[in-house]
Coordinates of C-alpha atoms and ligand atoms in Angstrom, one line a residue:
X437 CA 109.2 73.2 17.9
X438 CA 107.8 76.8 17.7
X439 CA 108.9 79.7 19.8
X440 CA 105.8 79.9 22.0
X441 CA 105.8 76.1 22.7
X442 CA 109.5 76.3 23.6
X443 CA 108.8 79.2 26.1
X444 CA 105.8 77.3 27.5
X445 CA 108.0 74.2 28.2
X446 CA 110.7 76.4 29.7
X447 CA 108.2 78.2 32.2
X448 CA 106.9 74.8 33.2
X449 CA 110.5 73.5 33.8
X450 CA 111.2 76.6 35.9
X451 CA 108.1 76.3 38.0
X452 CA 108.5 72.5 38.5
X453 CA 109.6 71.3 42.0
X454 CA 108.8 68.0 43.5
X455 CA 109.3 66.9 47.3
X456 CA 111.1 63.8 48.2
X457 CA 109.9 61.6 51.2
X458 CA 112.3 60.7 54.0
X459 CA 111.0 57.2 54.0
X460 CA 111.9 56.7 50.5
X461 CA 115.6 56.7 51.5
X462 CA 115.0 53.9 54.3
X463 CA 114.6 50.2 54.1
X464 CA 111.1 49.5 53.9
X465 CA 109.2 46.0 53.2
X466 CA 106.3 44.4 52.3
X467 CA 104.0 43.0 55.0
X468 CA 105.9 39.6 54.6
X469 CA 109.4 40.8 55.4
X470 CA 112.1 43.4 54.7
X471 CA 115.2 43.1 52.5
X472 CA 117.9 45.5 53.9
X473 CA 120.3 47.4 51.5
X474 CA 123.6 48.6 52.7
X475 CA 123.1 52.1 51.4
X476 CA 119.7 52.6 52.7
X477 CA 119.4 55.4 55.3
X478 CA 119.4 54.5 58.8
X479 CA 118.3 57.8 60.5
X480 CA 117.2 61.3 59.7
X481 CA 120.8 62.4 59.1
X482 CA 121.3 59.9 56.3
X483 CA 117.8 60.6 55.0
X484 CA 118.4 64.3 54.7
X485 CA 121.9 63.7 53.2
X486 CA 120.4 61.3 50.6
X487 CA 117.7 63.9 49.8
X488 CA 120.4 66.5 49.4
X489 CA 122.0 64.3 46.6
X490 CA 118.9 64.0 44.8
X491 CA 118.4 67.8 44.8
X492 CA 122.1 68.5 43.9
X493 CA 122.1 66.2 40.8
X494 CA 118.4 67.1 39.6
X495 CA 118.1 70.8 40.8
X496 CA 114.4 70.7 41.5
X497 CA 113.8 68.6 44.6
X498 CA 114.7 71.2 47.5
X499 CA 112.2 69.8 50.2
X500 CA 111.7 66.7 52.1
X501 CA 108.7 65.4 53.7
X502 CA 108.8 64.0 57.3
X503 CA 106.8 61.4 59.1
X504 CA 106.8 62.7 62.6
X505 CA 107.4 59.3 64.5
X506 CA 109.6 57.8 62.0
X507 CA 111.9 60.7 61.6
X508 CA 112.1 62.9 65.0
X509 CA 114.0 61.3 67.9
X510 CA 111.8 61.8 71.0
X511 CA 112.7 65.1 72.4
X512 CA 114.8 66.0 69.3
X513 CA 114.5 69.8 68.5
X514 CA 112.9 71.0 65.2
X515 CA 115.7 73.5 64.8
X516 CA 118.3 70.6 64.8
X517 CA 116.5 68.9 62.0
X518 CA 116.3 72.1 60.1
X519 CA 120.0 72.8 60.5
X520 CA 120.6 69.1 59.3
X521 CA 118.5 69.9 56.3
X522 CA 120.4 73.2 55.5
X523 CA 123.8 71.4 55.9
X524 CA 122.6 69.1 53.1
X525 CA 121.1 71.6 50.9
X526 CA 117.3 70.8 51.4
X527 CA 114.6 72.3 53.6
X528 CA 111.7 70.6 55.5
X529 CA 108.6 69.9 53.6
X530 CA 105.2 68.5 54.7
X531 CA 105.0 67.1 58.1
X532 CA 103.2 63.8 58.1
X533 CA 101.5 62.8 61.7
X534 CA 101.5 59.1 62.5
X535 CA 98.2 58.2 63.5
X536 CA 98.3 54.5 62.8
X537 CA 101.0 52.6 64.4
X538 CA 100.6 52.6 68.1
X539 CA 98.6 50.0 70.0
X540 CA 95.9 52.4 71.1
X541 CA 95.0 52.9 67.5
X542 CA 93.8 49.3 67.0
X543 CA 90.2 50.5 66.5
X544 CA 91.1 53.8 65.1
X545 CA 92.6 57.0 66.1
X546 CA 90.4 60.3 65.3
X547 CA 87.5 58.1 64.8
X548 CA 88.1 55.8 68.0
X549 CA 85.0 55.6 70.1
X550 CA 87.3 56.0 73.1
X551 CA 87.5 59.7 74.0
X552 CA 91.1 59.2 75.5
X553 CA 92.3 57.8 72.4
X554 CA 90.8 60.4 70.3
X555 CA 92.2 63.1 72.7
X556 CA 95.7 61.4 72.2
X557 CA 95.3 61.5 68.3
X558 CA 94.2 65.2 68.5
X559 CA 97.3 65.9 70.7
X560 CA 99.7 64.3 68.2
X561 CA 98.2 66.3 65.4
X562 CA 98.6 69.6 67.5
X563 CA 102.1 68.5 68.1
X564 CA 102.7 67.9 64.5
X565 CA 101.4 71.5 63.7
X566 CA 103.9 72.9 66.1
X567 CA 106.7 71.0 64.4
X568 CA 105.5 72.4 61.1
X569 CA 105.7 76.0 62.5
X570 CA 109.0 75.3 63.9
X571 CA 110.4 73.7 60.8
X572 CA 108.9 76.4 58.7
X573 CA 106.7 74.0 56.8
X574 CA 103.6 75.0 55.1
X575 CA 101.8 71.7 55.1
X576 CA 100.5 69.2 57.4
X577 CA 99.7 66.1 55.4
X578 CA 97.1 63.7 57.1
X579 CA 96.7 60.1 56.3
X580 CA 94.4 58.1 58.5
X581 CA 94.6 54.4 59.0
X582 CA 91.1 54.5 60.4
X583 CA 88.3 52.0 59.5
X584 CA 86.9 48.6 60.2
X585 CA 87.3 45.0 59.0
X586 CA 83.8 43.5 59.3
X587 CA 80.3 44.4 58.5
X588 CA 78.3 46.0 61.5
X589 CA 81.6 46.4 63.3
X590 CA 81.5 50.3 63.5
X591 CA 78.8 53.1 63.3
X592 CA 80.1 54.7 60.0
X593 CA 78.1 57.8 60.5
X594 CA 79.3 58.4 64.0
X595 CA 82.8 57.9 62.8
X596 CA 82.3 60.4 60.2
X597 CA 81.0 63.1 62.6
X598 CA 84.0 62.5 64.9
X599 CA 86.4 63.5 62.1
X600 CA 85.4 67.2 61.6
X601 CA 85.5 67.6 65.3
X602 CA 88.8 66.0 66.0
X603 CA 90.7 67.7 62.8
X604 CA 89.3 71.3 63.8
X605 CA 91.6 72.1 66.7
X606 CA 94.6 71.6 64.3
X607 CA 92.9 73.6 61.7
X608 CA 92.2 76.5 64.0
X609 CA 95.8 76.3 65.2
X610 CA 97.4 76.8 61.9
X611 CA 99.1 79.9 60.6
X612 CA 97.7 81.9 57.9
X613 CA 100.0 80.3 55.2
X614 CA 99.7 76.8 56.4
X615 CA 97.2 74.2 55.2
X616 CA 96.3 70.8 56.2
X617 CA 95.9 68.1 53.7
X618 CA 93.4 65.1 53.9
X619 CA 94.6 62.0 52.2
X620 CA 92.2 59.4 51.2
X621 CA 92.6 55.8 50.6
X622 CA 89.8 53.1 49.8
X623 CA 91.1 50.3 51.8
X624 CA 94.2 49.0 53.8
X625 CA 95.0 48.8 56.6
X626 CA 91.2 48.3 57.2
X627 CA 89.4 46.1 54.7
X628 CA 85.9 46.6 55.2
X629 CA 85.6 50.5 55.3
X630 CA 87.8 53.2 55.6
X631 CA 86.9 56.4 57.3
X632 CA 88.3 58.7 54.5
X633 CA 87.8 56.2 51.5
X634 CA 87.8 58.6 48.7
X635 CA 88.1 62.1 47.3
X636 CA 84.4 62.9 47.9
X637 CA 84.7 62.0 51.7
X638 CA 87.9 63.9 52.1
X639 CA 86.3 66.9 50.3
X640 CA 83.2 66.9 52.5
X641 CA 85.2 66.6 55.7
X642 CA 87.8 69.2 54.4
X643 CA 84.8 71.6 53.9
X644 CA 83.3 71.0 57.4
X645 CA 86.8 71.5 58.9
X646 CA 87.4 74.9 57.4
X647 CA 89.2 76.9 54.4
X648 CA 92.7 75.5 55.4
X649 CA 91.8 72.0 54.9
X650 CA 92.2 70.6 51.4
X651 CA 92.4 67.2 49.6
X652 CA 95.5 65.4 48.9
X653 CA 95.7 62.9 46.0
X654 CA 97.9 59.8 46.2
X655 CA 97.8 58.4 42.9
X656 CA 98.0 54.8 44.5
X657 CA 94.7 55.2 46.5
X658 CA 92.2 54.7 43.9
X659 CA 90.4 51.6 42.5
X660 CA 92.1 50.4 39.3
X661 CA 89.8 51.9 36.6
X662 CA 89.2 55.2 38.4
X663 CA 89.8 58.2 36.4
X664 CA 92.3 60.2 38.5
X665 CA 92.5 63.1 36.2
X666 CA 89.0 63.7 36.3
X667 CA 89.1 63.9 40.2
X668 CA 91.9 66.4 39.8
X669 CA 90.2 68.5 37.4
X670 CA 87.2 68.6 39.9
X671 CA 89.3 69.4 42.8
X672 CA 91.1 72.3 40.8
X673 CA 87.8 73.7 39.7
X674 CA 86.5 73.7 43.3
X675 CA 89.8 75.1 44.7
X676 CA 90.3 72.1 47.0
X677 CA 93.3 70.6 45.4
X678 CA 95.9 70.5 48.3
X679 CA 98.6 68.3 46.9
X680 CA 99.8 65.1 45.6
X681 CA 101.6 62.0 46.6
X682 CA 103.0 60.5 43.5
X683 CA 103.7 56.8 43.1
X684 CA 102.8 54.0 40.5
X685 CA 101.0 50.7 40.7
X686 CA 100.1 47.7 39.0
X687 CA 97.4 46.3 41.4
X688 CA 96.7 48.2 44.6
X689 CA 98.7 50.8 46.6
X690 CA 101.8 49.1 45.2
X691 CA 104.1 52.1 46.0
X692 CA 106.0 51.5 42.7
X693 CA 108.1 54.3 41.2
X694 CA 106.0 57.1 39.6
X695 CA 105.6 56.7 36.0
X696 CA 106.9 53.2 35.8
X697 CA 103.7 51.3 34.9
X698 CA 101.5 53.9 33.5
X699 CA 103.4 57.2 32.4
X700 CA 100.4 58.2 30.3
X701 CA 98.1 58.5 33.5
X702 CA 100.6 60.7 35.0
X703 CA 100.7 62.9 31.8
X704 CA 97.2 63.2 31.8
X705 CA 97.1 64.4 35.4
X706 CA 99.6 67.1 34.6
X707 CA 97.7 68.0 31.3
X708 CA 94.6 68.7 33.4
X709 CA 96.7 70.9 35.7
X710 CA 98.3 73.0 32.8
X711 CA 94.9 73.2 30.9
X712 CA 93.4 74.5 34.1
X713 CA 96.3 77.1 34.3
X714 CA 95.9 78.2 30.8
X715 CA 92.1 78.6 31.0
X716 CA 92.0 80.6 34.3
X717 CA 95.5 82.2 33.9
X718 CA 96.3 81.1 37.4
X719 CA 99.8 79.9 37.8
X720 CA 99.6 76.6 39.7
X721 CA 102.0 76.0 42.4
X722 CA 100.7 72.6 43.6
X723 CA 102.7 70.7 46.2
X724 CA 103.9 67.8 44.2
X725 CA 105.4 65.1 46.6
X726 CA 106.8 61.7 46.0
X727 CA 105.3 59.0 48.1
X728 CA 106.7 55.6 47.3
X729 CA 108.7 52.9 48.8
X730 CA 110.7 51.2 46.1
X731 CA 111.5 48.2 47.9
X732 CA 114.2 46.6 46.0
X733 CA 115.4 49.6 43.8
X734 CA 118.6 51.2 45.2
X735 CA 116.9 54.1 47.1
X736 CA 118.7 57.2 45.7
X737 CA 119.0 56.1 42.1
X738 CA 115.4 55.3 42.2
X739 CA 114.5 58.7 43.6
X740 CA 116.5 60.4 41.0
X741 CA 114.9 58.4 38.4
X742 CA 111.3 59.2 39.8
X743 CA 112.1 63.0 39.8
X744 CA 113.5 63.0 36.2
X745 CA 110.4 61.1 35.0
X746 CA 108.0 63.4 36.7
X747 CA 109.8 66.6 35.4
X748 CA 109.7 65.1 31.8
X749 CA 106.2 64.2 32.0
X750 CA 105.1 67.6 33.4
X751 CA 107.0 69.3 30.6
X752 CA 105.6 67.1 28.0
X753 CA 102.0 67.9 29.2
X754 CA 102.9 71.7 28.8
X755 CA 103.4 70.8 25.2
X756 CA 99.7 70.6 24.6
X757 CA 98.3 73.2 22.2
X758 CA 95.4 74.5 24.6
X759 CA 94.1 76.9 21.9
X760 CA 93.8 74.1 19.4
X761 CA 92.5 71.6 21.9
X762 CA 89.8 74.1 23.2
X763 CA 88.6 74.6 19.7
X764 CA 88.4 71.0 18.8
X765 CA 86.5 70.3 22.1
X766 CA 84.0 72.9 21.3
X767 CA 83.3 71.4 18.0
X768 CA 83.2 67.9 19.1
X769 CA 86.2 67.0 17.0
X770 CA 87.3 64.1 19.1
X771 CA 90.1 62.8 16.9
X772 CA 91.8 66.1 16.5
X773 CA 91.3 66.8 20.1
X774 CA 92.8 63.4 21.3
X775 CA 95.8 64.0 18.7
X776 CA 96.5 67.4 20.7
X777 CA 97.1 65.2 23.8
X778 CA 99.0 62.3 22.0
X779 CA 101.2 64.6 20.0
X780 CA 102.2 66.3 23.3
X781 CA 102.8 63.0 25.1
X782 CA 105.0 61.7 22.3
X783 CA 107.0 65.1 21.5
X784 CA 110.5 64.9 21.9
X785 CA 111.1 67.7 24.6
X786 CA 114.3 66.3 25.9
X787 CA 116.7 68.7 24.1
X788 CA 114.8 71.5 26.0
X789 CA 115.3 69.6 29.3
X790 CA 119.0 69.4 28.4
X791 CA 119.2 73.2 27.8
X792 CA 117.5 73.8 31.1
X793 CA 120.1 71.7 32.9
X794 CA 122.9 73.2 31.0
X795 CA 121.8 76.8 32.1
X796 CA 121.7 75.7 35.7
X797 CA 125.0 74.1 35.6
X798 CA 123.3 70.8 36.4
X799 CA 124.7 67.4 35.0
X800 CA 123.1 66.6 31.7
X801 CA 122.4 63.0 33.0
X802 CA 121.6 63.1 36.7
X803 CA 121.4 59.5 37.1
X804 CA 124.9 58.8 35.4
X805 CA 126.3 61.7 37.2
X806 CA 125.3 60.6 40.7
X807 CA 126.7 57.0 39.9
X808 CA 130.0 58.6 38.8
X809 CA 130.0 60.4 42.1
X810 CA 130.7 57.1 44.1
X811 CA 128.5 58.5 46.9
X812 CA 126.4 55.2 47.1
X813 CA 129.4 53.1 47.6
X814 CA 130.9 55.2 50.2
X815 CA 127.6 55.4 52.3
X816 CA 127.1 51.6 51.7
X817 CA 130.3 50.7 53.4
X818 CA 129.8 53.2 56.2
X819 CA 126.2 52.3 56.9
X820 CA 126.8 48.6 56.7
X821 CA 129.2 49.0 59.7
X822 CA 126.9 51.2 61.6
X823 CA 124.0 48.9 61.0
X824 CA 126.1 46.1 62.5
X825 CA 127.2 48.3 65.4
X826 CA 123.4 49.2 66.1
X827 CA 122.4 45.4 65.8
X828 CA 120.1 46.0 62.9
X829 CA 119.6 42.8 61.1
X830 CA 117.5 41.4 58.4
X831 CA 114.1 40.6 59.3
X832 CA 112.7 38.0 56.8
X833 CA 109.6 36.9 58.5
X834 CA 105.9 37.9 58.6
X835 CA 104.8 36.1 61.8
Ligands
RM4_1720 C1 99.9 55.2 53.2 C2 99.9 56.5 52.6 C3 100.5 57.6 53.4 C4 101.6 57.1 54.1 C5 101.3 56.0 55.0 C6 102.2 55.6 56.0 O1 99.8 54.2 52.3 O2 100.2 56.7 51.2 O3 100.9 58.8 52.5 O4 102.3 58.2 54.9 O5 101.1 55.0 54.1
MN1721 MN1 100.5 58.8 50.5
MN1722 MN1 100.0 54.7 50.2

């Protein structure tokens, strides 16, 4: 490995951070039921403590995304949550409004035909914006469950127009450094049409809303054969890429751990980002967030595994020889161009990652070190008792 390549990978490693999701530490289930894990987080306290472990063992997961209604107790002050984070060595990342779980949202939130429901949804967005300010968070990350289930049920154009109007109050209330991210998804929970179904729709609405609105790419929110890295390249080139939700899938929005099914896909996304950075000399600080709910993997171990995989793929993608690649592309030398990509994907960059960890006094093997720490065993017994006291029992049924 030559010096400039080594330096590039070191720079990439220094720059790479990834945010963990509070909900990835809690018990989650399929729509058929939920299997509880003794060590899973019960409340925000536990979630931030567990996220703190992931950061302590990896060194590059300093922030935690929160979902407003899943994480903040009613009336709980933002400063209390910030303090809890600080105590555990993490700070608060993206704030995610919940516009999908209340009964009033049966026919949508921001796109609901009932003005009272829309007003309620706008209010929740504004409150989420306030929480972001109070927690020092730069991002409000919005996923809508809005859509319809049957042909003819909704006026799709009316609902589209409602979006810009209902998103603008939050946009206009943001501080200069803050952004709102619009996350698209082709289906689920609605199965006929979804109001923000793909990146084009999110792009159009974001443009209508204003310059602080950008597009969020959740890797699980595409049809199976879609070329996600091309979407990323277009969003980069139009300055509309707001951030990522990383997870992997085999079939739909499976929320499997990132890189578990198709690491080459993840690598190709990172490649487009590095290549753009090289071509434009613009260092990219993109919010990389994990959004997965590994149902049966142990929560903290799965998160450490995910973070380590993401870091490794990010570093591998920095190993592409861009000068060479650009030359081959210009000359239509397709095999040589592809080889640039393949060689980086298969390059053994792990010695550099070990060096990076050593220089930061981090464990050389984060997963093994976490296992040795005995943390999971301790919390499993404590949380098992607490779960019993709180009367939280396994819910194995769907109806
Ligand atoms: C969606 C999406 C969002 C998440 C919601 C609850 O599938 O990925 O990011 O917050 O689930
Ligand atoms: Mn997501
Ligand atoms: Mn999802």
